[in-house]
mmCIF file with all atom_site columns, C-alpha atoms in Angstrom:
data_model
loop_
_atom_site.group_PDB
_atom_site.id
_atom_site.type_symbol
_atom_site.label_atom_id
_atom_site.label_alt_id
_atom_site.label_comp_id
_atom_site.label_asym_id
_atom_site.label_entity_id
_atom_site.label_seq_id
_atom_site.pdbx_PDB_ins_code
_atom_site.Cartn_x
_atom_site.Cartn_y
_atom_site.Cartn_z
_atom_site.occupancy
_atom_site.B_iso_or_equiv
_atom_site.pdbx_formal_charge
_atom_site.auth_seq_id
_atom_site.auth_comp_id
_atom_site.auth_asym_id
_atom_site.auth_atom_id
_atom_site.pdbx_PDB_model_num
ATOM 1   C CA . THR A 1 1   ? -37.060 -1.781  -21.941 1.00 0.00 ? 390 THR A CA 1
ATOM 2   C CA . TYR A 1 2   ? -34.785 -1.649  -18.866 1.00 0.00 ? 391 TYR A CA 1
ATOM 3   C CA . GLU A 1 3   ? -31.756 -2.402  -21.059 1.00 0.00 ? 392 GLU A CA 1
ATOM 4   C CA . GLY A 1 4   ? -33.341 -5.721  -22.055 1.00 0.00 ? 393 GLY A CA 1
ATOM 5   C CA . LEU A 1 5   ? -34.026 -6.903  -18.500 1.00 0.00 ? 394 LEU A CA 1
ATOM 6   C CA . GLN A 1 6   ? -37.748 -7.288  -19.049 1.00 0.00 ? 395 GLN A CA 1
ATOM 7   C CA . GLU A 1 7   ? -37.207 -9.310  -22.208 1.00 0.00 ? 396 GLU A CA 1
ATOM 8   C CA . LYS A 1 8   ? -34.692 -11.494 -20.376 1.00 0.00 ? 397 LYS A CA 1
ATOM 9   C CA . TYR A 1 9   ? -36.571 -12.086 -17.115 1.00 0.00 ? 398 TYR A CA 1
ATOM 10  C CA . GLY A 1 10  ? -40.219 -11.517 -18.063 1.00 0.00 ? 399 GLY A CA 1
ATOM 11  C CA . VAL A 1 11  ? -42.959 -9.067  -17.150 1.00 0.00 ? 400 VAL A CA 1
ATOM 12  C CA . SER A 1 12  ? -43.693 -10.802 -13.838 1.00 0.00 ? 401 SER A CA 1
ATOM 13  C CA . ARG A 1 13  ? -40.221 -9.879  -12.543 1.00 0.00 ? 402 ARG A CA 1
ATOM 14  C CA . ILE A 1 14  ? -39.469 -6.558  -14.262 1.00 0.00 ? 403 ILE A CA 1
ATOM 15  C CA . PHE A 1 15  ? -42.441 -4.197  -14.467 1.00 0.00 ? 404 PHE A CA 1
ATOM 16  C CA . ASP A 1 16  ? -43.551 -0.586  -14.269 1.00 0.00 ? 405 ASP A CA 1
ATOM 17  C CA . THR A 1 17  ? -45.809 0.839   -11.588 1.00 0.00 ? 406 THR A CA 1
ATOM 18  C CA . GLY A 1 18  ? -47.928 3.942   -11.376 1.00 0.00 ? 407 GLY A CA 1
ATOM 19  C CA . ILE A 1 19  ? -46.149 7.151   -10.448 1.00 0.00 ? 408 ILE A CA 1
ATOM 20  C CA . ARG A 1 20  ? -47.185 6.889   -6.814  1.00 0.00 ? 409 ARG A CA 1
ATOM 21  C CA . GLU A 1 21  ? -44.373 6.267   -4.354  1.00 0.00 ? 410 GLU A CA 1
ATOM 22  C CA . THR A 1 22  ? -46.528 4.960   -1.503  1.00 0.00 ? 411 THR A CA 1
ATOM 23  C CA . SER A 1 23  ? -48.112 2.406   -3.865  1.00 0.00 ? 412 SER A CA 1
ATOM 24  C CA . ILE A 1 24  ? -44.657 1.294   -4.988  1.00 0.00 ? 413 ILE A CA 1
ATOM 25  C CA . MET A 1 25  ? -43.692 0.779   -1.345  1.00 0.00 ? 414 MET A CA 1
ATOM 26  C CA . GLY A 1 26  ? -46.894 -1.135  -0.644  1.00 0.00 ? 415 GLY A CA 1
ATOM 27  C CA . LYS A 1 27  ? -46.350 -3.485  -3.586  1.00 0.00 ? 416 LYS A CA 1
ATOM 28  C CA . GLY A 1 28  ? -42.761 -4.063  -2.514  1.00 0.00 ? 417 GLY A CA 1
ATOM 29  C CA . ILE A 1 29  ? -43.740 -4.846  1.075   1.00 0.00 ? 418 ILE A CA 1
ATOM 30  C CA . GLY A 1 30  ? -46.450 -7.249  -0.090  1.00 0.00 ? 419 GLY A CA 1
ATOM 31  C CA . LEU A 1 31  ? -44.071 -9.103  -2.391  1.00 0.00 ? 420 LEU A CA 1
ATOM 32  C CA . ALA A 1 32  ? -41.412 -9.308  0.321   1.00 0.00 ? 421 ALA A CA 1
ATOM 33  C CA . LEU A 1 33  ? -43.919 -10.695 2.841   1.00 0.00 ? 422 LEU A CA 1
ATOM 34  C CA . ARG A 1 34  ? -44.774 -13.445 0.379   1.00 0.00 ? 423 ARG A CA 1
ATOM 35  C CA . GLY A 1 35  ? -41.227 -14.656 -0.081  1.00 0.00 ? 424 GLY A CA 1
ATOM 36  C CA . PHE A 1 36  ? -40.087 -12.630 -3.085  1.00 0.00 ? 425 PHE A CA 1
ATOM 37  C CA . ARG A 1 37  ? -36.942 -10.475 -3.088  1.00 0.00 ? 426 ARG A CA 1
ATOM 38  C CA . PRO A 1 38  ? -38.216 -7.207  -4.558  1.00 0.00 ? 427 PRO A CA 1
ATOM 39  C CA . ILE A 1 39  ? -36.129 -4.169  -5.405  1.00 0.00 ? 428 ILE A CA 1
ATOM 40  C CA . ALA A 1 40  ? -38.446 -1.154  -5.567  1.00 0.00 ? 429 ALA A CA 1
ATOM 41  C CA . GLU A 1 41  ? -37.124 1.876   -7.422  1.00 0.00 ? 430 GLU A CA 1
ATOM 42  C CA . ILE A 1 42  ? -37.827 5.420   -6.296  1.00 0.00 ? 431 ILE A CA 1
ATOM 43  C CA . GLN A 1 43  ? -36.545 7.672   -9.053  1.00 0.00 ? 432 GLN A CA 1
ATOM 44  C CA . TYR A 1 44  ? -34.982 10.324  -6.803  1.00 0.00 ? 433 TYR A CA 1
ATOM 45  C CA . LEU A 1 45  ? -34.279 10.512  -3.078  1.00 0.00 ? 434 LEU A CA 1
ATOM 46  C CA . ASP A 1 46  ? -36.570 13.551  -2.774  1.00 0.00 ? 435 ASP A CA 1
ATOM 47  C CA . TYR A 1 47  ? -39.547 11.392  -3.731  1.00 0.00 ? 436 TYR A CA 1
ATOM 48  C CA . LEU A 1 48  ? -39.007 9.050   -0.803  1.00 0.00 ? 437 LEU A CA 1
ATOM 49  C CA . LEU A 1 49  ? -41.024 11.607  1.159   1.00 0.00 ? 438 LEU A CA 1
ATOM 50  C CA . TYR A 1 50  ? -44.215 10.446  -0.551  1.00 0.00 ? 439 TYR A CA 1
ATOM 51  C CA . GLY A 1 51  ? -43.729 6.896   0.691   1.00 0.00 ? 440 GLY A CA 1
ATOM 52  C CA . LEU A 1 52  ? -42.382 7.772   4.125   1.00 0.00 ? 441 LEU A CA 1
ATOM 53  C CA . GLN A 1 53  ? -45.478 6.967   6.166   1.00 0.00 ? 442 GLN A CA 1
ATOM 54  C CA . THR A 1 54  ? -45.848 3.534   4.571   1.00 0.00 ? 443 THR A CA 1
ATOM 55  C CA . LEU A 1 55  ? -42.182 2.784   5.233   1.00 0.00 ? 444 LEU A CA 1
ATOM 56  C CA . SER A 1 56  ? -42.376 4.017   8.821   1.00 0.00 ? 445 SER A CA 1
ATOM 57  C CA . ASP A 1 57  ? -45.673 2.353   9.772   1.00 0.00 ? 446 ASP A CA 1
ATOM 58  C CA . ASP A 1 58  ? -45.549 -0.873  7.791   1.00 0.00 ? 447 ASP A CA 1
ATOM 59  C CA . LEU A 1 59  ? -41.911 -1.742  7.061   1.00 0.00 ? 448 LEU A CA 1
ATOM 60  C CA . ALA A 1 60  ? -39.480 -0.293  9.594   1.00 0.00 ? 449 ALA A CA 1
ATOM 61  C CA . THR A 1 61  ? -41.254 -1.807  12.603  1.00 0.00 ? 450 THR A CA 1
ATOM 62  C CA . LEU A 1 62  ? -42.543 -5.090  11.137  1.00 0.00 ? 451 LEU A CA 1
ATOM 63  C CA . HIS A 1 63  ? -39.839 -7.378  12.530  1.00 0.00 ? 452 HIS A CA 1
ATOM 64  C CA . TRP A 1 64  ? -40.226 -5.847  15.991  1.00 0.00 ? 453 TRP A CA 1
ATOM 65  C CA . ARG A 1 65  ? -44.043 -5.721  16.011  1.00 0.00 ? 454 ARG A CA 1
ATOM 66  C CA . THR A 1 66  ? -44.302 -9.412  15.145  1.00 0.00 ? 455 THR A CA 1
ATOM 67  C CA . THR A 1 67  ? -41.594 -10.435 17.645  1.00 0.00 ? 456 THR A CA 1
ATOM 68  C CA . ALA A 1 68  ? -39.469 -11.695 14.741  1.00 0.00 ? 457 ALA A CA 1
ATOM 69  C CA . GLY A 1 69  ? -42.411 -13.647 13.339  1.00 0.00 ? 458 GLY A CA 1
ATOM 70  C CA . GLN A 1 70  ? -42.412 -11.792 10.021  1.00 0.00 ? 459 GLN A CA 1
ATOM 71  C CA . SER A 1 71  ? -39.821 -10.109 7.862   1.00 0.00 ? 460 SER A CA 1
ATOM 72  C CA . ALA A 1 72  ? -40.059 -8.113  4.662   1.00 0.00 ? 461 ALA A CA 1
ATOM 73  C CA . PRO A 1 73  ? -36.607 -7.860  3.055   1.00 0.00 ? 462 PRO A CA 1
ATOM 74  C CA . LEU A 1 74  ? -37.586 -5.102  0.634   1.00 0.00 ? 463 LEU A CA 1
ATOM 75  C CA . ILE A 1 75  ? -34.666 -3.225  -0.954  1.00 0.00 ? 464 ILE A CA 1
ATOM 76  C CA . ILE A 1 76  ? -35.487 0.350   -1.963  1.00 0.00 ? 465 ILE A CA 1
ATOM 77  C CA . SER A 1 77  ? -33.214 1.606   -4.709  1.00 0.00 ? 466 SER A CA 1
ATOM 78  C CA . THR A 1 78  ? -33.010 5.344   -5.199  1.00 0.00 ? 467 THR A CA 1
ATOM 79  C CA . ARG A 1 79  ? -30.476 8.010   -6.163  1.00 0.00 ? 468 ARG A CA 1
ATOM 80  C CA . GLY A 1 80  ? -29.517 11.359  -4.735  1.00 0.00 ? 469 GLY A CA 1
ATOM 81  C CA . HIS A 1 81  ? -26.720 13.582  -3.404  1.00 0.00 ? 470 HIS A CA 1
ATOM 82  C CA . ARG A 1 82  ? -26.494 15.482  -6.675  1.00 0.00 ? 471 ARG A CA 1
ATOM 83  C CA . LEU A 1 83  ? -24.521 18.318  -5.016  1.00 0.00 ? 472 LEU A CA 1
ATOM 84  C CA . GLU A 1 84  ? -25.642 20.765  -7.723  1.00 0.00 ? 473 GLU A CA 1
ATOM 85  C CA . GLY A 1 85  ? -28.707 22.504  -9.106  1.00 0.00 ? 474 GLY A CA 1
ATOM 86  C CA . ILE A 1 86  ? -32.146 22.869  -7.540  1.00 0.00 ? 475 ILE A CA 1
ATOM 87  C CA . TRP A 1 87  ? -33.997 19.881  -9.015  1.00 0.00 ? 476 TRP A CA 1
ATOM 88  C CA . HIS A 1 88  ? -33.723 16.414  -7.481  1.00 0.00 ? 477 HIS A CA 1
ATOM 89  C CA . ALA A 1 89  ? -30.977 17.675  -5.205  1.00 0.00 ? 478 ALA A CA 1
ATOM 90  C CA . GLY A 1 90  ? -32.709 17.214  -1.840  1.00 0.00 ? 479 GLY A CA 1
ATOM 91  C CA . SER A 1 91  ? -31.128 15.060  0.838   1.00 0.00 ? 480 SER A CA 1
ATOM 92  C CA . PRO A 1 92  ? -33.542 14.562  3.778   1.00 0.00 ? 481 PRO A CA 1
ATOM 93  C CA . ILE A 1 93  ? -31.109 12.251  5.562   1.00 0.00 ? 482 ILE A CA 1
ATOM 94  C CA . GLY A 1 94  ? -31.873 13.413  9.100   1.00 0.00 ? 483 GLY A CA 1
ATOM 95  C CA . MET A 1 95  ? -35.551 12.743  8.566   1.00 0.00 ? 484 MET A CA 1
ATOM 96  C CA . ILE A 1 96  ? -34.885 9.276   7.118   1.00 0.00 ? 485 ILE A CA 1
ATOM 97  C CA . ILE A 1 97  ? -32.535 8.273   9.942   1.00 0.00 ? 486 ILE A CA 1
ATOM 98  C CA . ASN A 1 98  ? -34.990 9.301   12.648  1.00 0.00 ? 487 ASN A CA 1
ATOM 99  C CA . ALA A 1 99  ? -38.193 8.069   10.961  1.00 0.00 ? 488 ALA A CA 1
ATOM 100 C CA . LEU A 1 100 ? -37.008 4.747   9.554   1.00 0.00 ? 489 LEU A CA 1
ATOM 101 C CA . ARG A 1 101 ? -35.145 2.988   12.356  1.00 0.00 ? 490 ARG A CA 1
ATOM 102 C CA . GLY A 1 102 ? -35.343 -0.681  11.458  1.00 0.00 ? 491 GLY A CA 1
ATOM 103 C CA . ILE A 1 103 ? -34.374 -0.133  7.808   1.00 0.00 ? 492 ILE A CA 1
ATOM 104 C CA . TYR A 1 104 ? -30.715 -0.240  6.787   1.00 0.00 ? 493 TYR A CA 1
ATOM 105 C CA . LEU A 1 105 ? -29.496 2.964   5.112   1.00 0.00 ? 494 LEU A CA 1
ATOM 106 C CA . CYS A 1 106 ? -26.639 2.486   2.633   1.00 0.00 ? 495 CYS A CA 1
ATOM 107 C CA . VAL A 1 107 ? -24.934 5.506   1.054   1.00 0.00 ? 496 VAL A CA 1
ATOM 108 C CA . PRO A 1 108 ? -22.329 4.177   -1.432  1.00 0.00 ? 497 PRO A CA 1
ATOM 109 C CA . ARG A 1 109 ? -19.815 6.577   -2.981  1.00 0.00 ? 498 ARG A CA 1
ATOM 110 C CA . ASN A 1 110 ? -19.973 4.928   -6.413  1.00 0.00 ? 499 ASN A CA 1
ATOM 111 C CA . MET A 1 111 ? -21.796 2.230   -8.353  1.00 0.00 ? 500 MET A CA 1
ATOM 112 C CA . THR A 1 112 ? -19.288 -0.509  -7.535  1.00 0.00 ? 501 THR A CA 1
ATOM 113 C CA . GLN A 1 113 ? -19.901 0.023   -3.822  1.00 0.00 ? 502 GLN A CA 1
ATOM 114 C CA . ALA A 1 114 ? -23.639 0.045   -4.520  1.00 0.00 ? 503 ALA A CA 1
ATOM 115 C CA . ALA A 1 115 ? -23.360 -3.369  -6.182  1.00 0.00 ? 504 ALA A CA 1
ATOM 116 C CA . GLY A 1 116 ? -21.586 -4.668  -3.080  1.00 0.00 ? 505 GLY A CA 1
ATOM 117 C CA . PHE A 1 117 ? -24.507 -3.548  -0.933  1.00 0.00 ? 506 PHE A CA 1
ATOM 118 C CA . TYR A 1 118 ? -27.117 -5.127  -3.223  1.00 0.00 ? 507 TYR A CA 1
ATOM 119 C CA . ASN A 1 119 ? -25.231 -8.430  -3.107  1.00 0.00 ? 508 ASN A CA 1
ATOM 120 C CA . MET A 1 120 ? -25.002 -8.293  0.680   1.00 0.00 ? 509 MET A CA 1
ATOM 121 C CA . LEU A 1 121 ? -28.625 -7.315  1.313   1.00 0.00 ? 510 LEU A CA 1
ATOM 122 C CA . LEU A 1 122 ? -30.075 -9.921  -1.049  1.00 0.00 ? 511 LEU A CA 1
ATOM 123 C CA . GLU A 1 123 ? -28.672 -12.586 1.263   1.00 0.00 ? 512 GLU A CA 1
ATOM 124 C CA . GLY A 1 124 ? -30.313 -11.143 4.384   1.00 0.00 ? 513 GLY A CA 1
ATOM 125 C CA . GLN A 1 125 ? -33.846 -10.798 5.714   1.00 0.00 ? 514 GLN A CA 1
ATOM 126 C CA . ASP A 1 126 ? -33.965 -7.086  6.558   1.00 0.00 ? 515 ASP A CA 1
ATOM 127 C CA . PRO A 1 127 ? -35.281 -4.092  4.590   1.00 0.00 ? 516 PRO A CA 1
ATOM 128 C CA . ALA A 1 128 ? -32.856 -1.484  3.312   1.00 0.00 ? 517 ALA A CA 1
ATOM 129 C CA . ILE A 1 129 ? -32.518 1.722   1.326   1.00 0.00 ? 518 ILE A CA 1
ATOM 130 C CA . ILE A 1 130 ? -29.601 2.151   -1.076  1.00 0.00 ? 519 ILE A CA 1
ATOM 131 C CA . ILE A 1 131 ? -28.983 5.725   -2.201  1.00 0.00 ? 520 ILE A CA 1
ATOM 132 C CA . GLU A 1 132 ? -26.918 5.631   -5.366  1.00 0.00 ? 521 GLU A CA 1
ATOM 133 C CA . PRO A 1 133 ? -24.899 8.854   -5.933  1.00 0.00 ? 522 PRO A CA 1
ATOM 134 C CA . LEU A 1 134 ? -26.371 10.742  -8.879  1.00 0.00 ? 523 LEU A CA 1
ATOM 135 C CA . ASN A 1 135 ? -23.016 12.279  -9.810  1.00 0.00 ? 524 ASN A CA 1
ATOM 136 C CA . ALA A 1 136 ? -21.503 8.816   -10.243 1.00 0.00 ? 525 ALA A CA 1
ATOM 137 C CA . TYR A 1 137 ? -23.682 8.145   -13.288 1.00 0.00 ? 526 TYR A CA 1
ATOM 138 C CA . ARG A 1 138 ? -21.439 10.542  -15.218 1.00 0.00 ? 527 ARG A CA 1
ATOM 139 C CA . LEU A 1 139 ? -18.176 8.967   -14.093 1.00 0.00 ? 528 LEU A CA 1
ATOM 140 C CA . LYS A 1 140 ? -16.267 5.943   -15.305 1.00 0.00 ? 529 LYS A CA 1
ATOM 141 C CA . GLU A 1 141 ? -14.880 3.533   -12.738 1.00 0.00 ? 530 GLU A CA 1
ATOM 142 C CA . PRO A 1 142 ? -13.075 0.195   -12.949 1.00 0.00 ? 531 PRO A CA 1
ATOM 143 C CA . MET A 1 143 ? -15.498 -2.737  -13.042 1.00 0.00 ? 532 MET A CA 1
ATOM 144 C CA . PRO A 1 144 ? -14.473 -5.594  -10.734 1.00 0.00 ? 533 PRO A CA 1
ATOM 145 C CA . LYS A 1 145 ? -14.422 -9.089  -12.160 1.00 0.00 ? 534 LYS A CA 1
ATOM 146 C CA . ASN A 1 146 ? -16.662 -10.356 -9.353  1.00 0.00 ? 535 ASN A CA 1
ATOM 147 C CA . LEU A 1 147 ? -19.324 -7.635  -9.695  1.00 0.00 ? 536 LEU A CA 1
ATOM 148 C CA . GLY A 1 148 ? -22.200 -10.025 -8.962  1.00 0.00 ? 537 GLY A CA 1
ATOM 149 C CA . GLU A 1 149 ? -20.474 -11.703 -6.032  1.00 0.00 ? 538 GLU A CA 1
ATOM 150 C CA . PHE A 1 150 ? -18.509 -9.335  -3.820  1.00 0.00 ? 539 PHE A CA 1
ATOM 151 C CA . LYS A 1 151 ? -20.219 -7.923  -0.730  1.00 0.00 ? 540 LYS A CA 1
ATOM 152 C CA . ILE A 1 152 ? -19.727 -4.945  1.553   1.00 0.00 ? 541 ILE A CA 1
ATOM 153 C CA . PRO A 1 153 ? -20.399 -5.448  5.276   1.00 0.00 ? 542 PRO A CA 1
ATOM 154 C CA . LEU A 1 154 ? -22.901 -3.102  6.891   1.00 0.00 ? 543 LEU A CA 1
ATOM 155 C CA . GLY A 1 155 ? -21.769 -0.649  9.530   1.00 0.00 ? 544 GLY A CA 1
ATOM 156 C CA . VAL A 1 156 ? -18.081 -0.769  8.590   1.00 0.00 ? 545 VAL A CA 1
ATOM 157 C CA . PRO A 1 157 ? -16.564 2.508   7.326   1.00 0.00 ? 546 PRO A CA 1
ATOM 158 C CA . GLU A 1 158 ? -13.749 2.514   4.788   1.00 0.00 ? 547 GLU A CA 1
ATOM 159 C CA . PHE A 1 159 ? -10.649 4.671   5.167   1.00 0.00 ? 548 PHE A CA 1
ATOM 160 C CA . ILE A 1 160 ? -9.883  6.310   1.807   1.00 0.00 ? 549 ILE A CA 1
ATOM 161 C CA . CYS A 1 161 ? -6.810  8.215   3.045   1.00 0.00 ? 550 CYS A CA 1
ATOM 162 C CA . ASN A 1 162 ? -4.707  7.923   6.161   1.00 0.00 ? 551 ASN A CA 1
ATOM 163 C CA . GLY A 1 163 ? -3.170  10.760  8.129   1.00 0.00 ? 552 GLY A CA 1
ATOM 164 C CA . ASP A 1 164 ? -2.567  12.092  11.629  1.00 0.00 ? 553 ASP A CA 1
ATOM 165 C CA . ASP A 1 165 ? -3.687  15.732  11.275  1.00 0.00 ? 554 ASP A CA 1
ATOM 166 C CA . ILE A 1 166 ? -7.510  15.510  11.215  1.00 0.00 ? 555 ILE A CA 1
ATOM 167 C CA . THR A 1 167 ? -10.334 12.996  10.762  1.00 0.00 ? 556 THR A CA 1
ATOM 168 C CA . VAL A 1 168 ? -12.879 13.780  8.028   1.00 0.00 ? 557 VAL A CA 1
ATOM 169 C CA . VAL A 1 169 ? -16.048 11.666  7.889   1.00 0.00 ? 558 VAL A CA 1
ATOM 170 C CA . THR A 1 170 ? -18.393 11.823  4.914   1.00 0.00 ? 559 THR A CA 1
ATOM 171 C CA . TYR A 1 171 ? -20.458 9.662   2.546   1.00 0.00 ? 560 TYR A CA 1
ATOM 172 C CA . GLY A 1 172 ? -21.980 9.383   -0.924  1.00 0.00 ? 561 GLY A CA 1
ATOM 173 C CA . SER A 1 173 ? -21.006 11.907  -3.590  1.00 0.00 ? 562 SER A CA 1
ATOM 174 C CA . SER A 1 174 ? -19.152 14.002  -1.007  1.00 0.00 ? 563 SER A CA 1
ATOM 175 C CA . VAL A 1 175 ? -16.441 11.341  -0.705  1.00 0.00 ? 564 VAL A CA 1
ATOM 176 C CA . ARG A 1 176 ? -15.024 12.204  -4.119  1.00 0.00 ? 565 ARG A CA 1
ATOM 177 C CA . VAL A 1 177 ? -15.032 15.938  -3.295  1.00 0.00 ? 566 VAL A CA 1
ATOM 178 C CA . ALA A 1 178 ? -13.314 15.323  0.040   1.00 0.00 ? 567 ALA A CA 1
ATOM 179 C CA . HIS A 1 179 ? -10.765 13.037  -1.617  1.00 0.00 ? 568 HIS A CA 1
ATOM 180 C CA . GLU A 1 180 ? -9.832  15.752  -4.105  1.00 0.00 ? 569 GLU A CA 1
ATOM 181 C CA . ALA A 1 181 ? -9.408  18.173  -1.192  1.00 0.00 ? 570 ALA A CA 1
ATOM 182 C CA . ALA A 1 182 ? -7.234  15.641  0.645   1.00 0.00 ? 571 ALA A CA 1
ATOM 183 C CA . MET A 1 183 ? -4.925  15.387  -2.369  1.00 0.00 ? 572 MET A CA 1
ATOM 184 C CA . GLN A 1 184 ? -4.570  19.183  -2.424  1.00 0.00 ? 573 GLN A CA 1
ATOM 185 C CA . LEU A 1 185 ? -3.886  19.331  1.315   1.00 0.00 ? 574 LEU A CA 1
ATOM 186 C CA . GLU A 1 186 ? -1.044  16.838  0.954   1.00 0.00 ? 575 GLU A CA 1
ATOM 187 C CA . GLU A 1 187 ? 0.771   19.424  -1.176  1.00 0.00 ? 576 GLU A CA 1
ATOM 188 C CA . PHE A 1 188 ? 0.876   21.600  1.966   1.00 0.00 ? 577 PHE A CA 1
ATOM 189 C CA . GLY A 1 189 ? 1.971   18.772  4.223   1.00 0.00 ? 578 GLY A CA 1
ATOM 190 C CA . ILE A 1 190 ? -1.455  18.181  5.764   1.00 0.00 ? 579 ILE A CA 1
ATOM 191 C CA . TYR A 1 191 ? -2.556  14.541  5.934   1.00 0.00 ? 580 TYR A CA 1
ATOM 192 C CA . ILE A 1 192 ? -6.083  13.493  6.868   1.00 0.00 ? 581 ILE A CA 1
ATOM 193 C CA . ASP A 1 193 ? -7.897  10.345  7.811   1.00 0.00 ? 582 ASP A CA 1
ATOM 194 C CA . LEU A 1 194 ? -10.661 10.396  5.197   1.00 0.00 ? 583 LEU A CA 1
ATOM 195 C CA . VAL A 1 195 ? -13.483 8.083   6.217   1.00 0.00 ? 584 VAL A CA 1
ATOM 196 C CA . ASP A 1 196 ? -16.337 6.927   3.982   1.00 0.00 ? 585 ASP A CA 1
ATOM 197 C CA . ALA A 1 197 ? -19.130 6.038   6.430   1.00 0.00 ? 586 ALA A CA 1
ATOM 198 C CA . GLN A 1 198 ? -20.695 3.712   3.785   1.00 0.00 ? 587 GLN A CA 1
ATOM 199 C CA . THR A 1 199 ? -23.818 3.051   5.897   1.00 0.00 ? 588 THR A CA 1
ATOM 200 C CA . LEU A 1 200 ? -25.678 5.468   8.183   1.00 0.00 ? 589 LEU A CA 1
ATOM 201 C CA . LEU A 1 201 ? -27.899 2.769   9.695   1.00 0.00 ? 590 LEU A CA 1
ATOM 202 C CA . PRO A 1 202 ? -25.992 0.998   11.179  1.00 0.00 ? 591 PRO A CA 1
ATOM 203 C CA . PHE A 1 203 ? -23.190 3.509   11.758  1.00 0.00 ? 592 PHE A CA 1
ATOM 204 C CA . ASP A 1 204 ? -19.606 2.460   12.511  1.00 0.00 ? 593 ASP A CA 1
ATOM 205 C CA . ILE A 1 205 ? -20.365 -0.577  14.656  1.00 0.00 ? 594 ILE A CA 1
ATOM 206 C CA . ASN A 1 206 ? -16.665 -1.151  15.438  1.00 0.00 ? 595 ASN A CA 1
ATOM 207 C CA . HIS A 1 207 ? -16.002 2.480   16.496  1.00 0.00 ? 596 HIS A CA 1
ATOM 208 C CA . SER A 1 208 ? -13.185 2.927   13.993  1.00 0.00 ? 597 SER A CA 1
ATOM 209 C CA . ILE A 1 209 ? -13.988 6.658   13.668  1.00 0.00 ? 598 ILE A CA 1
ATOM 210 C CA . LEU A 1 210 ? -13.510 7.067   17.410  1.00 0.00 ? 599 LEU A CA 1
ATOM 211 C CA . ASP A 1 211 ? -10.164 5.280   17.169  1.00 0.00 ? 600 ASP A CA 1
ATOM 212 C CA . SER A 1 212 ? -9.139  7.721   14.434  1.00 0.00 ? 601 SER A CA 1
ATOM 213 C CA . LEU A 1 213 ? -10.263 10.717  16.531  1.00 0.00 ? 602 LEU A CA 1
ATOM 214 C CA . LYS A 1 214 ? -8.190  9.509   19.489  1.00 0.00 ? 603 LYS A CA 1
ATOM 215 C CA . ARG A 1 215 ? -5.163  9.737   17.193  1.00 0.00 ? 604 ARG A CA 1
ATOM 216 C CA . THR A 1 216 ? -5.892  12.993  15.331  1.00 0.00 ? 605 THR A CA 1
ATOM 217 C CA . HIS A 1 217 ? -7.783  14.833  18.134  1.00 0.00 ? 606 HIS A CA 1
ATOM 218 C CA . LYS A 1 218 ? -9.828  16.719  15.506  1.00 0.00 ? 607 LYS A CA 1
ATOM 219 C CA . VAL A 1 219 ? -12.841 15.673  13.428  1.00 0.00 ? 608 VAL A CA 1
ATOM 220 C CA . ILE A 1 220 ? -15.046 17.129  10.671  1.00 0.00 ? 609 ILE A CA 1
ATOM 221 C CA . PHE A 1 221 ? -18.344 15.440  9.791   1.00 0.00 ? 610 PHE A CA 1
#
């Protein structure tokens, strides 16, 4: 089970839950409050809806409500941004951003970036959601030698391409699509600043997208 993880680490660390998202969130919050470092899996991003009230009421505001007296560093691992089909293709990002202030929202473009976020968040004391891109499960990518060690800072976009004609800001599975478009545009002499936002909460804390816009004078989100 779980590619041998349960056999390796034991049933007290790797275990199934009932198919009830709000219960999964509640168990994760309880474990985090008691000093564990839980990673709760929600199978698809669409299903986060069923645990939204628990996350909003009990997790997103905990640090603030207790005047920094309590923290619950629960990491919620899910997958989405399929960009195709009708099943498990929902992306309620606007709702998540507005309902879950107080929870980091990481939107990696591939699994290597996702690993960098897990490594970073496991060292902190704040809750977070990591949305792994569903399309990336079908793609091969180079595996870094320091997969369990390297970290990605939160709130810092990455520039995939550099150009002076237009700034394009995107995230998740859309980064690969935009990158392919950027390569085609270069054949026509059009060069873009392609920006992977990487995290939506926090968002571009150093204002690097604004600096790009000041140079290109045009932006597409």
